């Protein structure tokens, strides 16, 4: 990088001020700036007026620093002396020809009211203030950045327009502004935080209707998969709100999320006004809600809020089959996960030979969630064990498809590895619906006796005992 050339315009106000300017010029030279100062470069026999004009107008002089104190500002306004001459040249260059990047004014003195001394022609422009010792270092850096054209804040490169502007077919929930407002209110403990969260979640739930498949075009499983893919940005937005809600300890977050998930369950079936339908055309909603439930549970467990996690697993979900007519039922959390026939059909139709397309999608989509997939698998396993230990009906089993990927997970999941501590175990067991480890060991013995099969995909199966770290649970003080 070649040294930039900078000319200093100032007034010989007092000996102290002249020395101040020399010291500043010296600092600049020591910082790699080729400073041109009359004290150094104007000699006897030189024409001062010609020197000044050349310094201001010469293209080789890339920067001109105007050092303004009370005397300089007065002489510039009155057009007196050398300062007056320079002012006439500088002001003409500033307003008529030269790029405004060439000139900057440095304030060296302020008046009794704390206002900087500025020439009239410069009053509307941005200056650098070196008049205060406590901010000198910071503002000297600003000056250097200006000289070298290396600003602290650089405008980022212009990106491509959002895809939803170019593609009118892209579906969005239109909740991004509400999400930002809710997150800000939660983080800053605003009194209206609860209201902003409720508004966001109710709008989110209502606008999920936009993802409904209304026109059957081509293969249904193609449309199902496209809707799942299109929803991912909306899922990531929701996870940011849920994460803030949990992380910042908002009371009632478990109930809030329970009611939100409850509000999504009607999407599993046709709206009342729809008279014809394919029973699989709601599979994308079933995938979406199941995924959101797993992430909600995963976040509670990750933040060690086991009471909240237990609330999601214990409290029934009210499903209103016919809104407004009093017909509804309460269902277990196991009803949230339903088999997706459309994905099974796709696997067969395209001869993909995948053990579980749903597990593949959950793993693939976790990469943009900000939440490692192992936490999703852990939540899935907790749901499985909870159902195994508390649900008597085979129809209420939870099939933990993500555990198909657990063959790459060695040892116990984190929450159960920590439960080697007796105190920690006491906090975890209620989440499984039991009070002691004996119930877990009895269940594992029942698997060994083949009284009830464990999840299996061809040659792949789950080892619940290993994922629980059963031999270590509660063995430490």
Short mmCIF file of C-alpha atoms in Angstrom, two decimals:
data_model
loop_
_atom_site.label_atom_id
_atom_site.label_comp_id
_atom_site.label_asym_id
_atom_site.label_seq_id
_atom_site.Cartn_x
_atom_site.Cartn_y
_atom_site.Cartn_z
CA UNK A 1 0.00 0.00 0.00
CA UNK A 2 1.52 3.34 -1.08
CA UNK A 3 1.59 6.14 1.47
CA UNK A 4 -1.29 8.59 0.95
CA UNK A 5 -0.31 12.26 0.62
CA UNK A 6 -2.07 14.64 3.00
CA UNK A 7 -1.85 18.43 3.13
CA UNK A 8 -2.54 20.23 6.42
CA UNK A 9 -4.41 23.54 6.32
CA UNK A 10 -4.34 25.42 9.65
CA UNK A 11 -3.88 28.81 11.29
CA UNK A 12 -0.75 30.07 13.05
CA UNK A 13 -2.99 31.04 15.98
CA UNK A 14 -0.58 30.63 18.88
CA UNK A 15 2.75 28.86 19.41
CA UNK A 16 0.91 26.21 21.43
CA UNK A 17 -1.55 25.56 18.61
CA UNK A 18 1.26 25.41 16.04
CA UNK A 19 3.03 22.79 18.15
CA UNK A 20 -0.25 20.86 18.53
CA UNK A 21 -0.53 20.72 14.73
CA UNK A 22 3.11 19.65 14.35
CA UNK A 23 2.56 16.85 16.91
CA UNK A 24 -0.55 15.68 15.05
CA UNK A 25 1.32 15.75 11.72
CA UNK A 26 4.17 13.78 13.31
CA UNK A 27 1.74 11.12 14.58
CA UNK A 28 0.29 10.81 11.11
CA UNK A 29 3.73 10.40 9.51
CA UNK A 30 4.61 7.77 12.09
CA UNK A 31 1.43 6.01 11.01
CA UNK A 32 2.49 5.87 7.36
CA UNK A 33 0.94 9.10 6.03
CA UNK A 34 3.01 11.35 3.75
CA UNK A 35 2.12 14.62 5.49
CA UNK A 36 2.79 17.92 3.71
CA UNK A 37 3.05 20.78 6.22
CA UNK A 38 4.20 24.32 5.58
CA UNK A 39 6.59 24.11 8.54
CA UNK A 40 8.39 21.27 6.78
CA UNK A 41 7.81 21.90 3.07
CA UNK A 42 7.53 25.69 2.54
CA UNK A 43 10.90 27.37 2.39
CA UNK A 44 12.22 30.90 2.02
CA UNK A 45 11.73 32.22 -1.49
CA UNK A 46 8.67 30.00 -2.14
CA UNK A 47 5.39 31.61 -3.21
CA UNK A 48 3.02 30.77 -0.36
CA UNK A 49 -0.14 31.35 -2.42
CA UNK A 50 1.05 29.09 -5.23
CA UNK A 51 2.08 26.45 -2.67
CA UNK A 52 -1.35 26.51 -1.05
CA UNK A 53 -3.25 26.26 -4.33
CA UNK A 54 -1.07 23.43 -5.58
CA UNK A 55 -1.57 21.46 -2.37
CA UNK A 56 -5.34 21.79 -2.61
CA UNK A 57 -5.80 21.22 -6.34
CA UNK A 58 -2.99 18.76 -7.13
CA UNK A 59 -4.43 15.29 -7.89
CA UNK A 60 -1.36 13.71 -6.27
CA UNK A 61 -2.50 15.17 -2.93
CA UNK A 62 -5.20 12.66 -2.06
CA UNK A 63 -6.28 14.18 1.26
CA UNK A 64 -6.55 17.67 2.75
CA UNK A 65 -6.96 17.99 6.53
CA UNK A 66 -8.41 21.29 7.76
CA UNK A 67 -7.45 21.94 11.40
CA UNK A 68 -9.98 24.34 12.83
CA UNK A 69 -9.67 26.38 16.01
CA UNK A 70 -11.21 29.75 16.91
CA UNK A 71 -8.72 31.74 14.83
CA UNK A 72 -9.03 29.49 11.79
CA UNK A 73 -12.85 29.64 11.77
CA UNK A 74 -12.82 33.46 12.09
CA UNK A 75 -10.21 33.97 9.33
CA UNK A 76 -11.98 31.52 7.04
CA UNK A 77 -15.30 33.33 7.43
CA UNK A 78 -13.66 36.76 6.96
CA UNK A 79 -11.41 35.51 4.14
CA UNK A 80 -8.36 36.99 5.93
CA UNK A 81 -4.69 36.05 5.50
CA UNK A 82 -3.39 32.74 4.30
CA UNK A 83 -6.33 30.93 5.85
CA UNK A 84 -8.69 33.15 3.88
CA UNK A 85 -6.83 32.36 0.68
CA UNK A 86 -6.93 28.63 1.35
CA UNK A 87 -10.60 28.85 2.25
CA UNK A 88 -11.45 30.38 -1.10
CA UNK A 89 -9.58 27.58 -2.87
CA UNK A 90 -10.90 24.78 -0.64
CA UNK A 91 -14.54 25.89 -0.65
CA UNK A 92 -14.48 26.14 -4.46
CA UNK A 93 -13.00 22.64 -4.74
CA UNK A 94 -15.46 21.19 -2.24
CA UNK A 95 -18.55 22.61 -3.90
CA UNK A 96 -17.60 22.56 -7.58
CA UNK A 97 -15.09 19.94 -8.62
CA UNK A 98 -13.30 17.63 -6.19
CA UNK A 99 -14.70 14.48 -4.65
CA UNK A 100 -15.77 15.25 -1.09
CA UNK A 101 -13.62 12.33 0.09
CA UNK A 102 -10.58 14.57 -0.28
CA UNK A 103 -11.38 17.03 2.53
CA UNK A 104 -12.07 16.59 6.22
CA UNK A 105 -12.14 19.09 9.06
CA UNK A 106 -10.45 18.26 12.36
CA UNK A 107 -11.75 20.18 15.38
CA UNK A 108 -8.91 21.38 17.61
CA UNK A 109 -10.86 23.71 19.89
CA UNK A 110 -14.38 24.30 21.24
CA UNK A 111 -16.05 27.46 22.57
CA UNK A 112 -17.21 28.08 26.14
CA UNK A 113 -20.50 26.35 25.38
CA UNK A 114 -18.73 23.24 24.16
CA UNK A 115 -19.52 23.89 20.50
CA UNK A 116 -16.78 23.27 17.91
CA UNK A 117 -15.29 26.17 16.01
CA UNK A 118 -16.29 25.53 12.37
CA UNK A 119 -16.01 27.71 9.27
CA UNK A 120 -19.44 28.58 7.92
CA UNK A 121 -18.93 26.66 4.69
CA UNK A 122 -18.25 23.46 6.64
CA UNK A 123 -21.02 23.57 9.27
CA UNK A 124 -23.25 20.99 7.55
CA UNK A 125 -20.46 18.46 7.05
CA UNK A 126 -19.14 15.62 9.20
CA UNK A 127 -15.95 16.41 11.08
CA UNK A 128 -13.46 14.57 13.31
CA UNK A 129 -13.06 15.88 16.84
CA UNK A 130 -9.58 15.79 18.39
CA UNK A 131 -10.27 18.54 20.93
CA UNK A 132 -11.01 16.19 23.86
CA UNK A 133 -8.16 14.16 25.31
CA UNK A 134 -10.35 11.29 26.56
CA UNK A 135 -11.60 10.59 23.02
CA UNK A 136 -8.40 11.49 21.18
CA UNK A 137 -7.20 7.92 20.52
CA UNK A 138 -10.59 6.76 19.26
CA UNK A 139 -10.99 9.73 16.93
CA UNK A 140 -7.37 9.63 15.76
CA UNK A 141 -8.15 6.11 14.55
CA UNK A 142 -11.14 7.55 12.67
CA UNK A 143 -8.81 10.07 11.07
CA UNK A 144 -6.38 7.35 9.98
CA UNK A 145 -9.20 5.26 8.57
CA UNK A 146 -10.36 8.29 6.56
CA UNK A 147 -6.83 8.96 5.25
CA UNK A 148 -6.36 5.34 4.13
CA UNK A 149 -9.97 4.92 2.93
CA UNK A 150 -10.49 2.06 5.36
CA UNK A 151 -13.74 2.88 7.15
CA UNK A 152 -14.73 0.93 10.25
CA UNK A 153 -18.18 0.19 8.84
CA UNK A 154 -18.20 -1.18 5.32
CA UNK A 155 -21.38 -1.55 3.34
CA UNK A 156 -21.90 -5.28 2.65
CA UNK A 157 -22.12 -6.55 -0.89
CA UNK A 158 -25.53 -6.40 -2.47
CA UNK A 159 -27.17 -9.78 -2.29
CA UNK A 160 -29.82 -11.37 -4.43
CA UNK A 161 -33.46 -10.44 -3.80
CA UNK A 162 -35.29 -12.89 -1.50
CA UNK A 163 -36.59 -15.83 -3.47
CA UNK A 164 -40.16 -15.23 -2.31
CA UNK A 165 -40.16 -11.91 -4.20
CA UNK A 166 -39.12 -13.56 -7.44
CA UNK A 167 -41.21 -16.69 -7.02
CA UNK A 168 -44.82 -15.87 -6.41
CA UNK A 169 -45.49 -19.55 -5.66
CA UNK A 170 -43.34 -19.54 -2.52
CA UNK A 171 -45.47 -19.83 0.61
CA UNK A 172 -44.71 -17.80 3.73
CA UNK A 173 -46.55 -17.33 6.99
CA UNK A 174 -46.05 -13.56 7.08
CA UNK A 175 -44.99 -13.69 10.73
CA UNK A 176 -41.38 -12.46 10.56
CA UNK A 177 -42.15 -9.00 11.97
CA UNK A 178 -44.20 -10.51 14.81
CA UNK A 179 -41.33 -12.93 15.54
CA UNK A 180 -38.77 -10.14 15.86
CA UNK A 181 -41.11 -8.16 18.10
CA UNK A 182 -41.77 -11.18 20.33
CA UNK A 183 -38.07 -12.06 20.66
CA UNK A 184 -37.17 -8.45 21.52
CA UNK A 185 -39.93 -8.28 24.14
CA UNK A 186 -38.85 -11.60 25.70
CA UNK A 187 -35.16 -10.73 25.83
CA UNK A 188 -35.77 -7.28 27.27
CA UNK A 189 -38.41 -8.48 29.74
CA UNK A 190 -41.07 -6.14 28.41
CA UNK A 191 -44.40 -6.10 30.17
CA UNK A 192 -46.15 -6.94 26.92
CA UNK A 193 -43.93 -9.96 26.13
CA UNK A 194 -46.68 -12.49 26.85
CA UNK A 195 -49.04 -10.64 24.53
CA UNK A 196 -46.53 -10.52 21.68
CA UNK A 197 -45.82 -14.25 22.00
CA UNK A 198 -49.54 -15.10 22.02
CA UNK A 199 -50.11 -12.87 18.99
CA UNK A 200 -47.22 -14.47 17.13
CA UNK A 201 -48.23 -18.06 17.89
CA UNK A 202 -51.92 -17.53 17.10
CA UNK A 203 -51.03 -15.85 13.80
CA UNK A 204 -48.57 -18.64 13.03
CA UNK A 205 -51.19 -21.29 13.72
CA UNK A 206 -53.85 -19.51 11.69
CA UNK A 207 -51.57 -18.82 8.72
CA UNK A 208 -50.37 -22.40 8.52
CA UNK A 209 -53.51 -22.76 6.44
CA UNK A 210 -51.52 -21.19 3.60
CA UNK A 211 -49.60 -24.45 3.27
CA UNK A 212 -52.73 -26.48 2.58
CA UNK A 213 -52.66 -28.33 -0.73
CA UNK A 214 -55.67 -27.01 -2.64
CA UNK A 215 -54.82 -28.07 -6.18
CA UNK A 216 -53.77 -31.60 -7.00
CA UNK A 217 -51.02 -31.27 -9.59
CA UNK A 218 -48.89 -34.28 -10.49
CA UNK A 219 -47.93 -36.79 -7.81
CA UNK A 220 -49.30 -36.06 -4.34
CA UNK A 221 -46.07 -37.12 -2.64
CA UNK A 222 -44.19 -34.52 -4.72
CA UNK A 223 -46.53 -31.84 -3.40
CA UNK A 224 -46.22 -33.14 0.16
CA UNK A 225 -42.43 -33.01 0.00
CA UNK A 226 -42.45 -29.55 -1.62
CA UNK A 227 -44.68 -28.21 1.17
CA UNK A 228 -42.37 -29.68 3.83
CA UNK A 229 -39.33 -28.08 2.19
CA UNK A 230 -41.09 -24.72 1.82
CA UNK A 231 -42.02 -24.74 5.51
CA UNK A 232 -38.44 -25.08 6.80
CA UNK A 233 -37.70 -21.28 7.02
CA UNK A 234 -40.92 -20.82 9.01
CA UNK A 235 -39.88 -23.65 11.33
CA UNK A 236 -36.48 -22.03 11.92
CA UNK A 237 -38.18 -18.72 12.72
CA UNK A 238 -40.44 -20.42 15.26
CA UNK A 239 -37.49 -22.18 16.88
CA UNK A 240 -35.86 -18.80 17.51
CA UNK A 241 -38.99 -17.63 19.34
CA UNK A 242 -39.30 -20.87 21.31
CA UNK A 243 -35.60 -20.75 22.15
CA UNK A 244 -35.92 -17.20 23.49
CA UNK A 245 -39.06 -18.13 25.42
CA UNK A 246 -37.31 -21.04 27.13
CA UNK A 247 -33.85 -19.53 27.54
CA UNK A 248 -35.02 -16.32 29.18
CA UNK A 249 -37.18 -18.17 31.67
CA UNK A 250 -40.60 -16.86 30.74
CA UNK A 251 -43.14 -18.39 33.12
CA UNK A 252 -45.82 -20.50 31.51
CA UNK A 253 -43.75 -21.40 28.45
CA UNK A 254 -44.76 -25.08 28.73
CA UNK A 255 -48.46 -24.25 28.79
CA UNK A 256 -47.99 -21.73 25.96
CA UNK A 257 -46.30 -24.28 23.72
CA UNK A 258 -48.75 -27.02 24.69
CA UNK A 259 -51.70 -24.87 23.64
CA UNK A 260 -49.89 -23.87 20.45
CA UNK A 261 -49.25 -27.49 19.45
CA UNK A 262 -52.83 -28.28 20.37
CA UNK A 263 -53.99 -25.54 17.98
CA UNK A 264 -52.14 -27.26 15.11
CA UNK A 265 -53.71 -30.71 15.48
CA UNK A 266 -56.87 -29.87 13.48
CA UNK A 267 -54.61 -29.62 10.41
CA UNK A 268 -54.32 -33.43 10.55
CA UNK A 269 -57.74 -33.76 8.96
CA UNK A 270 -59.98 -31.94 6.50
CA UNK A 271 -61.56 -28.59 7.31
CA UNK A 272 -65.30 -28.72 7.90
CA UNK A 273 -66.07 -26.97 4.61
CA UNK A 274 -63.98 -29.36 2.49
CA UNK A 275 -66.17 -31.99 0.88
CA UNK A 276 -63.66 -34.04 -1.10
CA UNK A 277 -60.15 -35.04 -0.16
CA UNK A 278 -57.41 -37.63 -0.24
CA UNK A 279 -56.66 -38.91 3.26
CA UNK A 280 -52.92 -38.50 2.63
CA UNK A 281 -53.03 -34.87 1.49
CA UNK A 282 -52.55 -33.67 5.08
CA UNK A 283 -49.31 -35.62 5.58
CA UNK A 284 -47.16 -32.50 5.33
CA UNK A 285 -49.06 -31.01 8.27
CA UNK A 286 -48.52 -34.23 10.23
CA UNK A 287 -44.79 -34.05 9.50
CA UNK A 288 -44.61 -30.35 10.42
CA UNK A 289 -46.42 -30.65 13.76
CA UNK A 290 -44.51 -33.79 14.74
CA UNK A 291 -41.23 -32.00 13.96
CA UNK A 292 -42.24 -28.90 15.94
CA UNK A 293 -43.21 -31.07 18.91
CA UNK A 294 -39.86 -32.88 18.86
CA UNK A 295 -37.95 -29.59 18.75
CA UNK A 296 -40.04 -28.08 21.56
CA UNK A 297 -39.32 -31.07 23.75
CA UNK A 298 -35.66 -31.10 22.69
CA UNK A 299 -35.24 -27.46 23.71
CA UNK A 300 -36.85 -27.98 27.11
CA UNK A 301 -34.58 -30.95 27.79
CA UNK A 302 -31.51 -29.16 26.48
CA UNK A 303 -32.19 -26.30 28.90
CA UNK A 304 -32.85 -28.82 31.69
CA UNK A 305 -36.43 -27.70 32.21
CA UNK A 306 -37.70 -31.19 32.88
CA UNK A 307 -40.92 -30.02 34.52
CA UNK A 308 -41.85 -28.26 31.27
CA UNK A 309 -40.86 -31.31 29.22
CA UNK A 310 -43.02 -33.46 31.50
CA UNK A 311 -45.92 -31.05 31.00
CA UNK A 312 -45.79 -31.55 27.22
CA UNK A 313 -45.80 -35.32 27.70
CA UNK A 314 -48.37 -35.54 30.49
CA UNK A 315 -51.06 -32.99 29.67
CA UNK A 316 -53.68 -34.27 27.20
CA UNK A 317 -54.22 -32.38 23.95
CA UNK A 318 -57.77 -31.32 23.27
CA UNK A 319 -58.80 -32.03 19.70
CA UNK A 320 -61.95 -30.22 18.61
CA UNK A 321 -63.44 -32.28 15.81
CA UNK A 322 -66.21 -29.85 15.10
CA UNK A 323 -65.35 -26.35 16.31
CA UNK A 324 -68.16 -24.52 18.01
CA UNK A 325 -70.43 -27.55 18.46
CA UNK A 326 -68.89 -29.01 21.60
CA UNK A 327 -67.62 -32.21 20.01
CA UNK A 328 -64.05 -33.02 20.87
CA UNK A 329 -61.71 -35.43 22.56
CA UNK A 330 -58.53 -35.32 24.59
CA UNK A 331 -55.63 -37.29 23.20
CA UNK A 332 -52.18 -38.32 24.40
CA UNK A 333 -48.98 -36.80 23.02
CA UNK A 334 -48.58 -40.05 21.06
CA UNK A 335 -51.34 -38.87 18.71
CA UNK A 336 -48.99 -36.17 17.44
CA UNK A 337 -46.93 -38.74 15.56
CA UNK A 338 -48.85 -40.41 12.75
CA UNK A 339 -47.67 -42.71 10.00
CA UNK A 340 -47.05 -40.86 6.71
CA UNK A 341 -48.40 -43.04 3.95
CA UNK A 342 -47.42 -40.51 1.27
CA UNK A 343 -43.71 -40.82 2.12
CA UNK A 344 -43.92 -44.62 2.13
CA UNK A 345 -45.59 -44.41 -1.30
CA UNK A 346 -42.85 -42.08 -2.55
CA UNK A 347 -40.13 -44.43 -1.33
CA UNK A 348 -41.74 -47.27 -3.26
CA UNK A 349 -42.70 -45.23 -6.35
CA UNK A 350 -39.19 -43.88 -6.88
CA UNK A 351 -37.48 -47.08 -5.72
CA UNK A 352 -35.45 -45.04 -3.20
CA UNK A 353 -34.86 -47.99 -0.91
CA UNK A 354 -34.70 -45.81 2.18
CA UNK A 355 -35.53 -47.29 5.58
CA UNK A 356 -37.37 -44.10 6.58
CA UNK A 357 -37.81 -40.99 4.46
CA UNK A 358 -39.16 -39.20 7.51
CA UNK A 359 -35.95 -39.88 9.46
CA UNK A 360 -33.93 -38.73 6.45
CA UNK A 361 -35.89 -35.47 6.25
CA UNK A 362 -35.66 -34.79 9.97
CA UNK A 363 -31.90 -35.26 9.91
CA UNK A 364 -31.45 -33.20 6.74
CA UNK A 365 -33.60 -30.31 7.97
CA UNK A 366 -31.91 -30.22 11.37
CA UNK A 367 -28.85 -28.69 9.70
CA UNK A 368 -30.54 -25.30 9.37
CA UNK A 369 -32.27 -25.40 12.75
CA UNK A 370 -29.29 -24.45 14.91
CA UNK A 371 -30.07 -27.47 17.10
CA UNK A 372 -27.83 -30.55 16.71
CA UNK A 373 -29.67 -33.62 15.50
CA UNK A 374 -28.62 -35.61 18.56
CA UNK A 375 -31.00 -33.48 20.64
CA UNK A 376 -33.85 -34.33 18.27
CA UNK A 377 -33.02 -38.04 18.59
CA UNK A 378 -32.86 -37.68 22.37
CA UNK A 379 -36.33 -36.10 22.43
CA UNK A 380 -37.64 -38.85 20.16
CA UNK A 381 -36.21 -41.51 22.48
CA UNK A 382 -37.76 -39.83 25.53
CA UNK A 383 -41.15 -39.91 23.78
CA UNK A 384 -40.66 -43.59 22.99
CA UNK A 385 -39.73 -44.56 26.54
CA UNK A 386 -42.47 -42.40 28.05
CA UNK A 387 -45.10 -44.12 25.91
CA UNK A 388 -43.62 -47.56 26.63
CA UNK A 389 -43.77 -46.95 30.37
CA UNK A 390 -47.16 -45.23 30.65
CA UNK A 391 -49.39 -46.17 27.70
CA UNK A 392 -51.28 -49.45 28.01
CA UNK A 393 -52.74 -49.50 24.51
CA UNK A 394 -50.59 -50.66 21.60
CA UNK A 395 -52.19 -47.95 19.48
CA UNK A 396 -50.55 -45.37 21.74
CA UNK A 397 -46.99 -46.46 21.08
CA UNK A 398 -44.50 -43.90 19.82
CA UNK A 399 -42.37 -45.00 16.88
CA UNK A 400 -38.99 -43.19 17.22
CA UNK A 401 -37.92 -43.04 13.58
CA UNK A 402 -34.94 -40.75 14.18
CA UNK A 403 -33.33 -43.55 16.21
CA UNK A 404 -32.68 -45.24 12.91
CA UNK A 405 -29.73 -42.81 12.87
CA UNK A 406 -28.69 -43.67 16.43
CA UNK A 407 -26.34 -46.37 15.21
CA UNK A 408 -23.83 -43.50 14.95
CA UNK A 409 -24.56 -42.48 18.54
CA UNK A 410 -22.46 -44.42 21.02
CA UNK A 411 -23.45 -44.68 24.68
CA UNK A 412 -26.23 -43.02 26.59
CA UNK A 413 -27.94 -39.84 25.50
CA UNK A 414 -26.71 -36.78 27.41
CA UNK A 415 -29.68 -36.45 29.74
CA UNK A 416 -29.32 -40.06 30.90
CA UNK A 417 -25.53 -39.89 31.12
CA UNK A 418 -25.99 -36.97 33.53
CA UNK A 419 -28.57 -39.02 35.42
CA UNK A 420 -25.78 -41.19 36.78
CA UNK A 421 -26.11 -38.66 39.61
CA UNK A 422 -28.90 -39.62 42.00
CA UNK A 423 -30.01 -36.01 42.36
CA UNK A 424 -30.12 -35.54 38.60
CA UNK A 425 -31.93 -38.83 38.10
CA UNK A 426 -34.64 -37.68 40.50
CA UNK A 427 -35.33 -34.73 38.17
CA UNK A 428 -35.36 -36.86 35.02
CA UNK A 429 -37.53 -39.84 36.01
CA UNK A 430 -40.83 -37.89 36.25
CA UNK A 431 -40.35 -36.95 32.58
CA UNK A 432 -40.58 -40.68 31.85
CA UNK A 433 -43.67 -41.02 34.03
CA UNK A 434 -41.98 -43.20 36.66
CA UNK A 435 -40.57 -42.77 40.17
CA UNK A 436 -37.74 -45.28 40.22
CA UNK A 437 -35.24 -47.02 37.95
CA UNK A 438 -36.84 -50.41 38.66
CA UNK A 439 -39.63 -49.62 36.21
CA UNK A 440 -37.03 -49.09 33.47
CA UNK A 441 -35.26 -52.32 34.26
CA UNK A 442 -38.54 -54.22 34.26
CA UNK A 443 -39.35 -52.81 30.83
CA UNK A 444 -35.96 -53.82 29.48
CA UNK A 445 -36.47 -57.33 30.83
CA UNK A 446 -39.79 -57.49 29.01
CA UNK A 447 -37.98 -56.65 25.77
CA UNK A 448 -35.47 -59.42 26.46
CA UNK A 449 -38.33 -61.85 26.98
CA UNK A 450 -39.83 -60.63 23.69
CA UNK A 451 -43.02 -59.64 25.45
CA UNK A 452 -43.05 -56.50 23.39
CA UNK A 453 -40.90 -55.80 20.37
CA UNK A 454 -38.50 -52.91 20.18
CA UNK A 455 -38.32 -50.63 17.09
CA UNK A 456 -36.64 -52.33 14.15
CA UNK A 457 -35.86 -51.37 10.55
CA UNK A 458 -34.76 -54.40 8.53
CA UNK A 459 -31.51 -55.35 10.27
CA UNK A 460 -31.33 -52.15 12.31
CA UNK A 461 -32.80 -51.92 15.78
CA UNK A 462 -32.72 -49.77 18.89
CA UNK A 463 -30.88 -50.73 22.07
CA UNK A 464 -32.88 -48.89 24.79
CA UNK A 465 -30.59 -50.05 27.58
CA UNK A 466 -27.51 -48.56 25.94
CA UNK A 467 -29.24 -45.27 25.12
CA UNK A 468 -30.43 -45.05 28.73
CA UNK A 469 -27.04 -45.98 30.17
CA UNK A 470 -29.14 -48.22 32.40
CA UNK A 471 -26.25 -49.65 34.41
CA UNK A 472 -25.02 -46.20 35.44
CA UNK A 473 -28.34 -44.53 36.34
CA UNK A 474 -28.30 -43.27 39.92
CA UNK A 475 -24.99 -44.89 40.79
CA UNK A 476 -23.25 -41.68 41.87
CA UNK A 477 -23.98 -39.34 44.73
#
